[in-house]
Short mmCIF file of C-alpha atoms in Angstrom, two decimals:
data_model
loop_
_atom_site.label_atom_id
_atom_site.label_comp_id
_atom_site.label_asym_id
_atom_site.label_seq_id
_atom_site.Cartn_x
_atom_site.Cartn_y
_atom_site.Cartn_z
CA MET A 115 96.72 -23.33 184.37
CA SER A 116 94.96 -19.52 183.00
CA ILE A 117 96.78 -16.53 181.26
CA THR A 118 95.26 -13.53 181.52
CA THR A 119 96.15 -11.64 178.57
CA GLN A 120 95.90 -7.77 177.28
CA ALA A 121 95.23 -6.26 174.08
CA TYR A 122 97.57 -4.28 172.58
CA HIS A 123 96.13 -1.20 170.61
CA PRO A 124 99.52 1.14 169.25
CA SER A 125 98.86 5.21 169.61
CA PRO A 126 97.81 6.87 166.08
CA PRO A 127 101.18 8.77 164.39
CA ASP A 128 101.07 12.56 164.72
CA THR A 129 98.95 14.22 161.77
CA PRO A 130 100.68 17.53 161.06
CA PRO A 131 98.54 20.06 160.30
CA ASN A 132 96.40 19.87 156.76
CA ALA A 133 97.19 16.12 156.33
CA GLY A 134 93.90 14.78 156.87
CA PRO A 135 92.42 12.80 153.83
CA SER A 136 89.97 15.85 152.72
CA ASN A 137 93.56 17.71 151.74
CA LEU A 138 94.74 15.06 149.45
CA HIS A 139 94.16 13.49 146.45
CA PRO A 140 91.97 10.37 146.32
CA ASN A 141 94.64 8.41 144.55
CA ILE A 142 97.24 9.72 147.10
CA TYR A 143 94.96 9.01 150.21
CA ASN A 144 93.78 5.44 148.87
CA ASN A 145 98.25 4.76 148.06
CA ILE A 146 98.76 5.39 151.28
CA HIS A 147 95.53 3.80 153.31
CA ASP A 148 97.33 0.53 151.53
CA GLU A 149 100.18 0.99 152.53
CA GLU A 150 99.00 1.47 156.29
CA THR A 151 96.92 -1.69 155.60
CA PRO A 152 98.08 -4.53 153.80
CA PRO A 153 95.71 -6.88 152.22
CA GLN A 154 94.27 -9.56 154.73
CA THR A 155 95.37 -13.28 152.76
CA ALA A 156 95.30 -16.32 154.61
CA PHE A 157 98.48 -15.43 157.06
CA SER A 158 97.16 -12.25 157.58
CA ILE A 159 97.23 -11.14 161.68
CA LEU A 160 94.05 -9.76 162.77
CA GLU A 161 93.56 -7.23 166.38
CA PRO A 162 90.31 -8.67 167.83
CA PRO A 163 87.85 -6.08 168.63
CA ALA A 164 88.13 -4.16 171.32
CA HIS A 165 84.99 -6.03 173.79
CA LEU A 166 87.96 -8.97 173.63
CA SER A 167 91.02 -6.73 174.79
CA ALA A 168 90.85 -9.12 178.48
CA ILE A 169 90.22 -12.73 177.62
CA THR A 170 91.18 -16.17 179.63
CA THR A 171 92.69 -18.98 177.52
CA HIS A 172 93.25 -22.23 178.76
CA THR A 173 96.21 -24.49 177.89
CA THR A 174 96.80 -27.65 177.91
CA HIS A 175 100.08 -29.74 178.51
CA ILE A 176 101.65 -31.29 175.66
CA ARG A 177 104.25 -33.70 175.97
CA PRO A 178 107.95 -32.20 174.62
CA LEU A 179 108.65 -34.09 171.07
CA ASP A 180 110.94 -37.27 172.84
CA PRO A 181 114.28 -37.65 170.97
CA ASP A 182 114.08 -41.55 172.06
CA ASP A 183 110.85 -41.91 170.15
CA THR A 184 112.72 -43.34 167.46
CA PHE A 185 113.24 -46.83 166.12
CA PRO A 186 115.30 -48.06 168.21
CA ASP A 187 117.13 -50.21 165.23
CA GLY A 188 118.95 -52.48 167.40
CA GLY A 189 119.45 -53.23 171.58
CA THR A 190 118.68 -55.90 172.73
CA ARG A 191 115.13 -55.95 173.11
CA SER A 192 114.72 -54.97 169.47
CA TRP A 193 116.77 -58.16 168.11
CA LEU A 194 114.57 -60.09 170.89
CA VAL A 195 111.96 -58.95 169.14
CA VAL A 196 113.50 -60.32 165.83
CA LEU A 197 114.36 -63.69 167.87
CA GLY A 198 110.83 -64.57 168.65
CA SER A 199 109.43 -63.49 165.40
CA PHE A 200 112.29 -66.13 164.09
CA PHE A 201 110.38 -68.68 165.73
CA LEU A 202 107.10 -68.29 165.24
CA LEU A 203 107.78 -68.16 161.51
CA MET A 204 110.05 -71.38 162.20
CA ALA A 205 106.52 -73.25 163.07
CA SER A 206 104.36 -70.98 160.60
CA TYR A 207 106.00 -70.55 157.54
CA GLY A 208 108.21 -73.76 157.75
CA MET A 209 105.30 -76.07 157.82
CA MET A 210 104.22 -74.20 154.56
CA ASN A 211 107.45 -75.21 153.29
CA SER A 212 107.26 -78.88 154.53
CA THR A 213 104.07 -79.46 152.54
CA GLY A 214 105.30 -81.31 150.01
CA VAL A 215 106.52 -83.92 152.00
CA LEU A 216 103.15 -84.20 153.87
CA GLN A 217 101.76 -84.84 150.96
CA ASN A 218 103.77 -86.91 149.40
CA TYR A 219 102.78 -89.03 152.62
CA PHE A 220 99.27 -88.79 153.18
CA ALA A 221 99.07 -89.99 149.77
CA THR A 222 100.77 -92.90 149.97
CA HIS A 223 99.75 -93.51 153.17
CA GLN A 224 96.16 -92.22 154.99
CA LEU A 225 94.83 -90.82 150.87
CA ALA A 226 95.98 -93.35 148.85
CA ASN A 227 92.72 -93.46 146.91
CA TYR A 228 93.01 -90.09 145.92
CA SER A 229 94.28 -88.20 143.14
CA THR A 230 97.58 -86.14 143.54
CA SER A 231 95.78 -83.00 142.18
CA ALA A 232 93.07 -83.99 145.61
CA VAL A 233 95.36 -84.46 148.13
CA GLY A 234 97.13 -81.12 146.52
CA TRP A 235 93.62 -78.96 148.39
CA ILE A 236 95.02 -79.88 151.71
CA PRO A 237 98.45 -77.77 151.79
CA GLY A 238 96.46 -75.27 149.28
CA LEU A 239 94.01 -74.63 151.41
CA PHE A 240 96.49 -74.81 154.71
CA THR A 241 98.59 -72.24 152.12
CA PHE A 242 94.96 -70.36 151.65
CA PHE A 243 94.28 -69.56 155.27
CA GLY A 244 97.46 -68.60 156.32
CA LEU A 245 97.78 -65.94 154.12
CA VAL A 246 94.84 -64.68 153.17
CA LEU A 247 93.41 -64.11 157.36
CA SER A 248 96.62 -61.38 156.95
CA VAL A 249 94.29 -58.89 155.80
CA GLN A 250 91.65 -58.98 158.93
CA ILE A 251 94.56 -60.03 161.48
CA GLY A 252 96.98 -56.82 160.54
CA PRO A 253 93.93 -54.38 162.11
CA MET A 254 93.76 -56.22 165.17
CA PHE A 255 97.36 -55.85 165.92
CA ASP A 256 97.42 -52.14 165.49
CA ARG A 257 94.74 -52.14 167.99
CA TYR A 258 95.42 -54.41 170.27
CA GLY A 259 98.85 -55.12 170.21
CA PRO A 260 100.49 -59.43 169.93
CA THR A 261 99.48 -60.48 173.10
CA GLY A 262 96.22 -62.29 172.25
CA ILE A 263 96.24 -62.75 168.78
CA LEU A 264 99.97 -64.96 169.88
CA ILE A 265 97.42 -66.79 171.70
CA ALA A 266 95.04 -67.50 170.31
CA GLY A 267 96.90 -68.36 167.20
CA SER A 268 99.24 -70.88 169.07
CA CYS A 269 96.00 -73.14 170.72
CA CYS A 270 94.46 -72.92 167.26
CA TYR A 271 98.01 -74.26 165.70
CA VAL A 272 99.50 -76.92 168.62
CA ALA A 273 95.81 -78.42 169.35
CA GLY A 274 95.54 -78.39 165.41
CA LEU A 275 98.97 -80.57 165.18
CA LEU A 276 98.34 -82.74 167.48
CA ILE A 277 95.17 -84.08 165.97
CA LEU A 278 96.64 -83.91 162.38
CA ALA A 279 98.19 -87.13 164.16
CA GLU A 280 95.10 -89.38 164.68
CA CYS A 281 93.07 -87.83 161.28
CA LYS A 282 92.16 -91.08 158.75
CA LEU A 283 89.75 -89.62 156.33
CA TYR A 284 89.88 -86.61 153.52
CA TRP A 285 87.45 -84.37 155.64
CA HIS A 286 90.23 -84.93 158.61
CA PHE A 287 92.83 -83.69 157.13
CA MET A 288 91.18 -80.31 155.33
CA LEU A 289 89.57 -79.52 158.19
CA THR A 290 92.42 -80.06 160.61
CA LEU A 291 95.18 -78.99 158.41
CA GLY A 292 93.69 -77.20 156.15
CA VAL A 293 91.38 -75.21 158.62
CA VAL A 294 92.63 -75.31 162.09
CA MET A 295 95.79 -74.77 161.15
CA GLY A 296 95.90 -73.08 158.52
CA SER A 297 94.08 -70.10 160.77
CA GLY A 298 96.58 -70.55 163.73
CA ALA A 299 100.12 -70.05 161.29
CA ALA A 300 97.67 -66.52 159.78
CA LEU A 301 98.25 -65.24 163.40
CA LEU A 302 101.49 -66.40 164.31
CA SER A 303 102.91 -65.43 161.04
CA THR A 304 101.30 -62.14 161.02
CA ALA A 305 101.99 -60.93 163.97
CA ALA A 306 105.78 -61.85 163.87
CA MET A 307 106.04 -59.84 160.49
CA ALA A 308 103.97 -56.72 161.97
CA ALA A 309 106.06 -56.72 164.78
CA VAL A 310 109.70 -56.20 163.68
CA PRO A 311 108.96 -53.33 161.42
CA GLN A 312 107.92 -51.78 165.02
CA TRP A 313 111.79 -51.72 165.86
CA PHE A 314 113.69 -51.33 162.98
CA ASP A 315 113.91 -48.10 160.12
CA ARG A 316 117.16 -48.40 158.51
CA ARG A 317 118.29 -51.94 158.71
CA VAL A 318 114.59 -53.62 158.45
CA GLY A 319 115.27 -54.91 155.48
CA LEU A 320 118.10 -57.01 157.39
CA ALA A 321 115.88 -57.25 160.31
CA MET A 322 113.39 -58.87 157.94
CA GLY A 323 115.79 -61.29 156.48
CA TRP A 324 117.07 -62.66 160.37
CA ALA A 325 113.12 -63.15 160.75
CA MET A 326 112.11 -64.78 157.34
CA SER A 327 114.77 -67.05 157.26
CA GLY A 328 112.66 -69.14 160.16
CA ALA A 329 110.88 -70.48 157.83
CA GLY A 330 113.64 -71.84 155.75
CA VAL A 331 114.57 -73.39 158.75
CA GLY A 332 111.29 -74.60 159.74
CA GLY A 333 110.90 -76.49 156.45
CA LEU A 334 114.81 -78.87 156.74
CA GLU A 335 107.31 -70.56 148.97
CA LEU A 336 101.43 -69.62 143.20
CA GLU A 337 105.35 -70.24 142.03
CA VAL A 338 106.68 -71.24 145.13
CA PHE A 339 104.33 -73.78 147.09
CA ALA A 340 103.62 -74.72 144.48
CA GLY A 341 107.30 -75.87 143.60
CA LEU A 342 108.13 -76.18 147.23
CA GLY A 343 104.62 -78.86 147.40
CA LEU A 344 105.56 -80.95 144.27
CA TYR A 345 109.20 -81.25 144.78
CA PRO A 346 109.52 -84.10 146.84
CA THR A 347 106.43 -86.26 144.40
CA TYR A 348 108.73 -84.83 141.27
CA VAL A 349 111.80 -86.28 142.65
CA VAL A 350 109.61 -89.78 143.17
CA MET A 351 108.32 -89.61 139.77
CA GLN A 352 111.79 -89.85 138.55
CA GLY A 353 112.96 -92.86 139.90
CA PHE A 354 114.84 -91.26 142.73
CA SER A 355 113.78 -92.41 146.85
CA VAL A 356 111.65 -90.75 149.36
CA SER A 357 114.53 -89.79 151.49
CA THR A 358 116.28 -88.15 148.25
CA SER A 359 113.55 -86.15 147.90
CA VAL A 360 113.24 -85.25 151.62
CA ILE A 361 117.24 -84.54 151.50
CA LEU A 362 116.50 -82.37 148.30
CA LEU A 363 113.86 -80.27 150.02
CA SER A 364 115.71 -79.85 152.91
CA ILE A 365 119.24 -78.73 151.05
CA LEU A 366 116.65 -76.49 149.21
CA ASN A 367 115.22 -74.66 152.40
CA VAL A 368 118.44 -74.07 153.90
CA PHE A 369 119.74 -72.25 150.91
CA SER A 370 116.71 -70.65 151.61
CA THR A 371 117.10 -69.12 155.13
CA ILE A 372 120.41 -67.71 153.37
CA GLY A 373 118.80 -65.59 150.50
CA ARG A 374 116.77 -64.75 152.58
CA LEU A 375 119.80 -63.41 155.21
CA ILE A 376 121.48 -62.09 152.19
CA THR A 377 118.89 -61.01 150.30
CA GLY A 378 117.69 -58.65 153.81
CA VAL A 379 121.05 -56.55 153.58
CA ILE A 380 121.27 -56.37 149.84
CA ALA A 381 117.48 -54.61 149.63
CA ASP A 382 118.47 -52.11 152.46
CA LYS A 383 121.60 -50.90 150.10
CA TYR A 384 120.20 -51.43 146.31
CA GLY A 385 116.27 -51.15 146.79
CA ARG A 386 113.65 -53.80 147.65
CA ILE A 387 111.92 -53.78 144.05
CA ASN A 388 115.49 -53.71 142.61
CA THR A 389 116.03 -57.51 144.57
CA GLN A 390 113.23 -58.70 144.21
CA THR A 391 113.23 -58.00 140.38
CA GLY A 392 116.84 -59.46 140.00
CA LEU A 393 116.04 -62.78 142.21
CA ILE A 394 113.02 -63.27 139.93
CA CYS A 395 115.47 -63.42 136.93
CA LEU A 396 117.45 -65.76 138.72
CA GLY A 397 114.36 -68.16 139.69
CA ALA A 398 113.45 -68.36 136.62
CA LEU A 399 116.82 -69.46 134.87
CA ALA A 400 117.42 -71.85 137.64
CA ILE A 401 114.28 -73.28 136.19
CA PHE A 402 114.47 -73.37 132.46
CA THR A 403 118.70 -73.99 132.93
CA ILE A 404 119.08 -76.11 135.17
CA TRP A 405 115.69 -77.94 136.41
CA LEU A 406 113.85 -78.60 133.10
CA PRO A 407 117.06 -79.69 131.06
CA PHE A 408 118.84 -81.49 134.06
CA GLY A 409 115.86 -82.85 136.63
CA HIS A 410 116.11 -86.21 135.71
CA THR A 411 119.81 -86.45 137.04
CA LEU A 412 120.61 -86.33 140.67
CA PRO A 413 123.45 -83.64 140.19
CA GLY A 414 121.01 -81.44 138.37
CA LEU A 415 118.98 -81.74 140.88
CA TYR A 416 120.93 -81.26 143.74
CA VAL A 417 122.11 -77.60 141.68
CA PHE A 418 119.06 -77.05 141.31
CA SER A 419 117.89 -77.40 145.32
CA CYS A 420 120.66 -75.07 146.20
CA VAL A 421 120.57 -71.77 143.71
CA PHE A 422 116.66 -71.69 143.23
CA GLY A 423 116.56 -72.06 147.10
CA LEU A 424 118.94 -69.09 146.90
CA ALA A 425 116.03 -67.15 144.56
CA SER A 426 113.16 -68.47 146.04
CA GLY A 427 114.48 -66.49 149.69
CA SER A 428 112.35 -63.65 149.19
CA PHE A 429 109.10 -64.87 147.64
CA LEU A 430 107.09 -65.55 150.13
CA SER A 431 105.64 -62.26 150.86
CA LEU A 432 104.37 -61.90 147.93
CA ALA A 433 102.91 -64.78 146.81
CA PRO A 434 99.33 -63.96 146.65
CA ALA A 435 96.60 -65.62 148.30
CA LEU A 436 94.21 -67.09 145.99
CA ALA A 437 97.40 -68.63 143.87
CA THR A 438 98.32 -70.35 147.16
CA LEU A 439 95.17 -72.14 147.24
CA ILE A 440 95.21 -72.92 143.68
CA CYS A 441 98.79 -73.33 142.73
CA ILE A 442 99.27 -77.00 143.95
CA PRO A 443 96.30 -78.79 142.75
CA ILE A 444 97.06 -77.53 139.25
CA GLY A 445 100.51 -78.39 139.63
CA GLY A 446 99.35 -82.11 140.90
CA GLU A 447 96.82 -81.99 138.15
CA MET A 448 99.73 -81.54 135.31
CA LEU A 449 101.66 -83.68 136.53
CA GLU A 450 99.18 -86.83 136.15
CA LYS A 451 98.03 -85.65 132.80
CA VAL A 452 101.13 -83.56 131.01
CA GLY A 453 104.16 -85.03 132.44
CA SER A 454 106.42 -83.58 134.67
CA ARG A 455 108.26 -81.91 132.32
CA ALA A 456 105.09 -79.60 131.30
CA MET A 457 104.93 -78.43 135.07
CA VAL A 458 108.26 -77.56 135.73
CA ALA A 459 107.81 -75.37 132.06
CA TYR A 460 104.52 -73.98 134.09
CA LEU A 461 106.53 -73.27 137.39
CA GLY A 462 109.02 -71.18 134.62
CA GLY A 463 106.47 -69.47 132.92
CA VAL A 464 104.66 -68.26 136.10
CA LEU A 465 108.02 -66.12 136.95
CA VAL A 466 108.53 -64.87 133.81
CA VAL A 467 105.41 -63.56 133.72
CA ALA A 468 106.40 -62.05 137.58
CA LEU A 469 109.31 -61.00 136.21
CA GLY A 470 107.55 -58.56 133.91
CA MET A 471 105.03 -57.24 136.17
CA PHE A 472 108.38 -56.17 138.24
CA VAL A 473 109.76 -54.56 135.58
CA MET A 474 106.89 -52.45 135.05
CA ALA A 475 106.31 -51.45 138.43
CA ARG A 476 110.34 -50.26 138.36
CA TRP A 477 109.40 -48.39 135.55
CA ALA A 478 106.20 -46.51 136.60
CA SER A 479 108.22 -46.12 139.70
CA LEU A 480 110.66 -44.11 137.94
CA SER A 481 107.71 -42.11 136.46
CA TYR A 482 108.31 -44.18 132.99
CA ARG A 483 111.87 -43.40 132.72
CA TRP A 484 114.55 -46.19 132.92
CA ARG A 485 117.56 -45.35 135.32
CA TRP A 486 119.26 -48.46 135.97
CA GLN A 487 121.32 -46.73 139.13
CA ALA A 488 118.19 -45.24 140.75
CA LYS A 489 117.34 -47.51 144.42
CA ILE A 490 113.90 -48.53 144.40
#
């Protein structure tokens, strides 16, 4: 579309006789001139020169702002995305929550000749790949979308799971469970967690809580994976049966699912850092007041599974990838060398350090002024 515009040249005002510049004092003339011609600034509108009095411009069609181009924050399609993410996380992170059962089985069957710390490198590598590759997969999701990522992730994960049943040697487990299934889990979980925020804003905490609850259902999280990975082994070392260890881990995962659902709503209302700080504090209390003094009794383990499950519901998204690689082998080595109580105290100490970091982060976000009621 072409538009021809004509520049507008206003006619000069009538000049009375003897009112020209030669008859005025220079200061008076300058004042008049300053009033008629304001100083040019970055926002001044300049008259185009005479030879540009007739120009032709071409305009392009600009789509008006669509009021529907916002986060749906609900509706059938939005909640179907949450449901899909739920199942993806149930398969990927759910397996991470269950590595303790696998590790205990490997250590008593195919890999019985290896130490607990050596076997611990297998689920540690699986968790490491499942989280560290998310840094590279995230930009791929932004550019290409989820379809190709989900197809590749499903192929890797399903193939690795089928081959895992035939593994007999140590390097078989490292390659199959650690690398292949870890890479598949990274593809699936990254797409699952990146899709939900595309459909929610005001209720994103609630939606992510429902999606992340799939990780807890799949288990029927440095800190979480060490606890979950070594918890069944710890229970067996206290003299209880393998079936009891599986039941306790299942209870922990059930309450972890409930914790994810509740914390999403709480985070939307009171702030995510506030919520996370409170949960870390609850988890540390559960370790030092329940697990450490009463971890040798069955009632104490049942209570700990419930409380720590609720607290650890939102830890997974914050777990640093390097820590997930080394936490289970370190914990396994501590179990063999210094005993179970030292390992429990070590895990509690890690949570205390994390709590201090979150408190410092909240303080810095408030410009180093502490306000108890600030939502952050």
